[in-house]
mmCIF file of C-alpha atoms in Angstrom:
data_model
loop_
_atom_site.group_PDB
_atom_site.id
_atom_site.type_symbol
_atom_site.label_atom_id
_atom_site.label_comp_id
_atom_site.label_asym_id
_atom_site.label_seq_id
_atom_site.Cartn_x
_atom_site.Cartn_y
_atom_site.Cartn_z
ATOM 1 C CA MET A 137 -49.831 81.414 -14.097
ATOM 2 C CA LYS A 138 -46.083 81.043 -14.110
ATOM 3 C CA ALA A 139 -44.245 84.173 -12.984
ATOM 4 C CA ARG A 140 -42.312 85.957 -15.683
ATOM 5 C CA GLU A 141 -38.599 85.386 -15.299
ATOM 6 C CA ASN A 142 -36.261 88.355 -15.367
ATOM 7 C CA PRO A 143 -33.230 88.173 -17.637
ATOM 8 C CA VAL A 144 -29.826 87.979 -16.010
ATOM 9 C CA VAL A 145 -28.125 91.274 -16.778
ATOM 10 C CA ALA A 146 -25.338 91.291 -14.192
ATOM 11 C CA PRO A 147 -21.823 90.812 -15.590
ATOM 12 C CA ARG A 148 -20.340 87.319 -15.282
ATOM 13 C CA LYS A 149 -17.173 88.762 -13.802
ATOM 14 C CA HIS A 150 -15.457 92.129 -13.517
ATOM 15 C CA PRO A 151 -12.167 92.883 -15.292
ATOM 16 C CA ARG A 152 -9.253 93.100 -12.869
ATOM 17 C CA GLN A 153 -6.322 93.657 -15.208
ATOM 18 C CA THR A 154 -5.620 96.294 -17.833
ATOM 19 C CA ARG A 155 -5.822 93.720 -20.620
ATOM 20 C CA SER A 156 -9.245 92.581 -19.398
ATOM 21 C CA GLU A 157 -10.454 96.189 -19.115
ATOM 22 C CA HIS A 158 -9.397 96.801 -22.714
ATOM 23 C CA LEU A 159 -11.231 93.675 -23.826
ATOM 24 C CA VAL A 160 -14.454 94.742 -22.105
ATOM 25 C CA ALA A 161 -14.114 98.242 -23.574
ATOM 26 C CA ALA A 162 -13.651 96.750 -27.059
ATOM 27 C CA ILE A 163 -16.732 94.562 -26.612
ATOM 28 C CA LEU A 164 -18.862 97.514 -25.518
ATOM 29 C CA GLU A 165 -17.634 99.729 -28.358
ATOM 30 C CA ALA A 166 -18.419 96.937 -30.812
ATOM 31 C CA ALA A 167 -21.842 96.494 -29.209
ATOM 32 C CA VAL A 168 -22.661 100.154 -29.859
ATOM 33 C CA ARG A 169 -21.696 99.778 -33.515
ATOM 34 C CA VAL A 170 -23.767 96.618 -33.932
ATOM 35 C CA LEU A 171 -26.751 98.101 -32.135
ATOM 36 C CA GLU A 172 -26.726 101.262 -34.243
ATOM 37 C CA ARG A 173 -26.131 99.330 -37.478
ATOM 38 C CA GLU A 174 -28.347 96.272 -36.984
ATOM 39 C CA GLY A 175 -30.916 97.458 -34.447
ATOM 40 C CA ALA A 176 -32.166 95.663 -31.364
ATOM 41 C CA ALA A 177 -33.920 92.881 -33.295
ATOM 42 C CA ARG A 178 -30.693 91.667 -34.940
ATOM 43 C CA PHE A 179 -28.390 92.326 -31.995
ATOM 44 C CA THR A 180 -26.591 89.096 -31.005
ATOM 45 C CA THR A 181 -23.517 88.145 -29.004
ATOM 46 C CA ALA A 182 -22.043 86.534 -32.124
ATOM 47 C CA ARG A 183 -22.285 89.786 -34.085
ATOM 48 C CA VAL A 184 -20.766 91.734 -31.201
ATOM 49 C CA ALA A 185 -17.889 89.281 -30.835
ATOM 50 C CA GLU A 186 -17.194 89.427 -34.581
ATOM 51 C CA ALA A 187 -17.244 93.245 -34.563
ATOM 52 C CA ALA A 188 -14.907 93.310 -31.546
ATOM 53 C CA GLY A 189 -12.533 90.798 -33.116
ATOM 54 C CA VAL A 190 -12.805 88.359 -30.212
ATOM 55 C CA SER A 191 -14.237 84.886 -29.761
ATOM 56 C CA VAL A 192 -17.727 84.372 -28.398
ATOM 57 C CA GLY A 193 -16.109 82.446 -25.565
ATOM 58 C CA SER A 194 -14.042 85.477 -24.596
ATOM 59 C CA LEU A 195 -17.152 87.644 -24.639
ATOM 60 C CA TYR A 196 -18.999 85.165 -22.411
ATOM 61 C CA GLN A 197 -16.274 85.470 -19.788
ATOM 62 C CA TYR A 198 -17.694 88.911 -18.990
ATOM 63 C CA PHE A 199 -21.254 88.954 -20.336
ATOM 64 C CA PRO A 200 -23.497 85.883 -19.943
ATOM 65 C CA ASN A 201 -25.914 86.963 -22.670
ATOM 66 C CA LYS A 202 -26.880 89.829 -24.934
ATOM 67 C CA GLN A 203 -29.177 91.267 -22.259
ATOM 68 C CA ALA A 204 -26.141 91.824 -20.040
ATOM 69 C CA ILE A 205 -24.380 93.764 -22.797
ATOM 70 C CA LEU A 206 -27.413 95.880 -23.554
ATOM 71 C CA PHE A 207 -28.017 96.617 -19.896
ATOM 72 C CA ARG A 208 -24.371 97.613 -19.426
ATOM 73 C CA LEU A 209 -24.704 100.105 -22.286
ATOM 74 C CA GLN A 210 -27.956 101.427 -20.848
ATOM 75 C CA ALA A 211 -26.524 101.626 -17.328
ATOM 76 C CA GLU A 212 -23.532 103.623 -18.549
ATOM 77 C CA GLU A 213 -25.863 105.998 -20.394
ATOM 78 C CA TRP A 214 -28.015 106.366 -17.280
ATOM 79 C CA ALA A 215 -24.954 107.009 -15.135
ATOM 80 C CA HIS A 216 -23.573 109.636 -17.507
ATOM 81 C CA THR A 217 -26.835 111.515 -17.968
ATOM 82 C CA GLY A 218 -27.916 111.033 -14.359
ATOM 83 C CA GLY A 219 -24.617 112.359 -13.044
ATOM 84 C CA GLN A 220 -24.862 115.423 -15.263
ATOM 85 C CA LEU A 221 -28.439 116.151 -14.211
ATOM 86 C CA HIS A 222 -27.690 115.562 -10.540
ATOM 87 C CA GLY A 223 -24.828 118.055 -10.701
ATOM 88 C CA LEU A 224 -27.159 120.677 -12.134
ATOM 89 C CA LEU A 225 -30.194 120.009 -9.933
ATOM 90 C CA ALA A 226 -28.160 119.854 -6.722
ATOM 91 C CA ASP A 227 -26.042 122.956 -7.409
ATOM 92 C CA PRO A 228 -26.404 125.115 -4.260
ATOM 93 C CA THR A 229 -25.041 128.222 -6.014
ATOM 94 C CA ARG A 230 -28.104 128.548 -8.277
ATOM 95 C CA PRO A 231 -31.795 129.030 -7.430
ATOM 96 C CA PRO A 232 -34.018 125.987 -8.173
ATOM 97 C CA PRO A 233 -35.738 127.486 -11.273
ATOM 98 C CA GLU A 234 -32.378 128.138 -12.938
ATOM 99 C CA ARG A 235 -31.207 124.633 -12.067
ATOM 100 C CA LEU A 236 -34.310 123.123 -13.621
ATOM 101 C CA ARG A 237 -33.956 125.136 -16.832
ATOM 102 C CA LEU A 238 -30.312 124.088 -17.176
ATOM 103 C CA ALA A 239 -31.158 120.449 -16.460
ATOM 104 C CA VAL A 240 -33.891 120.417 -19.097
ATOM 105 C CA ARG A 241 -31.531 121.856 -21.683
ATOM 106 C CA ALA A 242 -28.763 119.388 -20.806
ATOM 107 C CA PHE A 243 -31.178 116.459 -20.953
ATOM 108 C CA PHE A 244 -32.612 117.443 -24.325
ATOM 109 C CA ARG A 245 -29.153 118.024 -25.790
ATOM 110 C CA SER A 246 -28.085 114.598 -24.587
ATOM 111 C CA GLU A 247 -31.164 113.008 -26.147
ATOM 112 C CA CYS A 248 -30.400 114.705 -29.465
ATOM 113 C CA GLU A 249 -26.660 114.028 -29.548
ATOM 114 C CA GLU A 250 -27.018 110.300 -28.794
ATOM 115 C CA ALA A 251 -30.241 109.762 -30.732
ATOM 116 C CA ALA A 252 -29.174 106.649 -32.648
ATOM 117 C CA LEU A 253 -27.954 104.792 -29.573
ATOM 118 C CA ARG A 254 -30.851 105.911 -27.398
ATOM 119 C CA GLY A 255 -33.364 104.821 -30.001
ATOM 120 C CA ALA A 256 -31.760 101.402 -30.304
ATOM 121 C CA LEU A 257 -31.604 100.983 -26.535
ATOM 122 C CA ALA A 258 -35.250 101.986 -26.248
ATOM 123 C CA ASP A 259 -36.136 99.242 -28.725
ATOM 124 C CA ALA A 260 -34.060 96.778 -26.689
ATOM 125 C CA ALA A 261 -35.521 97.847 -23.333
ATOM 126 C CA PRO A 262 -38.038 94.952 -23.147
ATOM 127 C CA LEU A 263 -35.067 92.593 -22.896
ATOM 128 C CA TYR A 264 -33.867 93.993 -19.582
ATOM 129 C CA ARG A 265 -36.286 96.564 -18.173
ATOM 130 C CA ASP A 266 -37.874 94.101 -15.716
ATOM 131 C CA ALA A 267 -34.531 93.080 -14.233
ATOM 132 C CA PRO A 268 -33.896 94.112 -10.600
ATOM 133 C CA GLU A 269 -30.725 95.924 -11.679
ATOM 134 C CA ALA A 270 -32.767 98.200 -13.941
ATOM 135 C CA ALA A 271 -35.118 99.051 -11.085
ATOM 136 C CA VAL A 272 -32.137 100.170 -8.984
ATOM 137 C CA HIS A 273 -31.152 102.736 -11.603
ATOM 138 C CA ARG A 274 -34.701 103.996 -11.990
ATOM 139 C CA ARG A 275 -35.059 104.491 -8.242
ATOM 140 C CA ALA A 276 -31.793 106.439 -8.136
ATOM 141 C CA GLY A 277 -33.135 108.886 -10.706
ATOM 142 C CA GLN A 278 -36.388 109.233 -8.819
ATOM 143 C CA ARG A 279 -34.521 110.008 -5.595
ATOM 144 C CA GLN A 280 -32.494 112.735 -7.300
ATOM 145 C CA LEU A 281 -35.577 114.452 -8.656
ATOM 146 C CA SER A 282 -37.449 114.032 -5.368
ATOM 147 C CA ALA A 283 -34.575 115.678 -3.491
ATOM 148 C CA PHE A 284 -34.692 118.618 -5.885
ATOM 149 C CA MET A 285 -38.451 118.940 -5.427
ATOM 150 C CA ALA A 286 -38.093 118.954 -1.644
ATOM 151 C CA GLU A 287 -35.745 121.906 -1.975
ATOM 152 C CA ALA A 288 -37.742 123.707 -4.673
ATOM 153 C CA LEU A 289 -41.102 123.215 -2.901
ATOM 154 C CA PRO A 290 -40.281 123.146 0.827
ATOM 155 C CA ASP A 291 -43.749 124.334 1.924
ATOM 156 C CA VAL A 292 -45.753 122.037 -0.341
ATOM 157 C CA ASP A 293 -47.127 118.861 1.215
ATOM 158 C CA ALA A 294 -45.480 115.547 0.371
ATOM 159 C CA ARG A 295 -48.365 114.232 -1.734
ATOM 160 C CA LYS A 296 -48.330 117.231 -4.064
ATOM 161 C CA ARG A 297 -44.547 117.084 -4.262
ATOM 162 C CA ARG A 298 -44.760 113.451 -5.363
ATOM 163 C CA GLN A 299 -47.304 114.422 -7.999
ATOM 164 C CA ALA A 300 -45.031 117.222 -9.182
ATOM 165 C CA THR A 301 -42.057 114.869 -9.340
ATOM 166 C CA ASP A 302 -44.049 112.424 -11.455
ATOM 167 C CA ALA A 303 -45.330 115.212 -13.723
ATOM 168 C CA VAL A 304 -41.861 116.655 -14.358
ATOM 169 C CA ALA A 305 -40.346 113.218 -14.969
ATOM 170 C CA THR A 306 -43.143 112.305 -17.379
ATOM 171 C CA VAL A 307 -42.814 115.530 -19.368
ATOM 172 C CA LEU A 308 -39.043 115.192 -19.625
ATOM 173 C CA THR A 309 -39.154 111.529 -20.621
ATOM 174 C CA ALA A 310 -41.891 111.925 -23.226
ATOM 175 C CA THR A 311 -40.520 115.119 -24.744
ATOM 176 C CA GLY A 312 -36.955 113.811 -24.641
ATOM 177 C CA LYS A 313 -38.017 110.727 -26.596
ATOM 178 C CA ASN A 314 -39.647 112.998 -29.147
ATOM 179 C CA VAL A 315 -36.436 115.019 -29.437
ATOM 180 C CA SER A 316 -34.304 111.932 -30.039
ATOM 181 C CA GLU A 317 -36.653 110.645 -32.741
ATOM 182 C CA GLN A 318 -37.027 113.850 -34.745
ATOM 183 C CA GLY A 319 -33.403 114.671 -35.510
ATOM 184 C CA ARG A 320 -33.753 118.324 -34.513
ATOM 185 C CA SER A 321 -30.969 120.890 -34.877
ATOM 186 C CA ARG A 322 -29.138 122.166 -31.775
ATOM 187 C CA ALA A 323 -30.945 125.521 -32.070
ATOM 188 C CA SER A 324 -34.321 123.793 -32.292
ATOM 189 C CA VAL A 325 -33.511 121.565 -29.323
ATOM 190 C CA ASP A 326 -32.448 124.536 -27.209
ATOM 191 C CA ALA A 327 -35.582 126.487 -28.165
ATOM 192 C CA LEU A 328 -37.767 123.557 -27.137
ATOM 193 C CA ALA A 329 -35.780 123.128 -23.920
ATOM 194 C CA ASN A 330 -36.286 126.799 -23.071
ATOM 195 C CA ALA A 331 -40.035 126.498 -23.629
ATOM 196 C CA VAL A 332 -40.354 123.305 -21.582
ATOM 197 C CA GLY A 333 -38.142 124.732 -18.836
ATOM 198 C CA GLU A 334 -40.292 127.846 -18.571
ATOM 199 C CA MET A 335 -43.451 125.747 -18.536
ATOM 200 C CA LEU A 336 -42.169 123.511 -15.728
ATOM 201 C CA CYS A 337 -40.875 126.450 -13.709
ATOM 202 C CA GLY A 338 -44.264 128.140 -14.033
ATOM 203 C CA TYR A 339 -45.940 124.956 -12.829
ATOM 204 C CA LEU A 340 -43.662 124.721 -9.785
ATOM 205 C CA ASP A 341 -44.166 128.415 -9.036
ATOM 206 C CA ARG A 342 -47.925 127.956 -9.006
ATOM 207 C CA LEU A 343 -47.569 124.972 -6.726
ATOM 208 C CA ALA A 344 -45.353 126.925 -4.355
ATOM 209 C CA LYS A 345 -47.970 129.696 -4.201
ATOM 210 C CA GLY A 346 -50.821 127.235 -3.679
ATOM 211 C CA ARG A 347 -52.432 127.980 -7.043
ATOM 212 C CA ALA A 348 -52.107 124.529 -8.638
#
């Protein structure tokens, strides 16, 4: 059986001048509008170029295909959310349970506030999720959470810590997707975040005490 080919999602070239940076920014802003308006199924480079007011040829100077544009949008979202969560989970001035509660709330708020874009990117994920570049971002998030778990559960063996890392990541991902799809109010999102945060902290506490 022929191996499945991964889409090319790396940029064709990087902007080096202010004018080029503005062009790339305009293309990405237009891509967000097209994605939210048309959805992943109707997302094309031609529509993005038209919305950005540039030629398709100009767009192709920086993005070889629509997968590259979509991945760039997803990568920027990952970087923004991942940086925020890393800052909270790695904060040495707060105890681990407080860090986790704050991270859950921040993650859920982000899912709610960017629901339209996140939903569209989720629909488009099959176009780029198997690319090596996507795997790099996923591993970075896993390392951040694993580092937090090593600090939160220093006396728990590595196997159980890995299980805990997977459990927390799964709960956050699944519940976060639910939050983004339901259009909840800020108060409702925060209430859910508080409940999930308490649940996860209780789980980690039981693990730390050898009860789970």
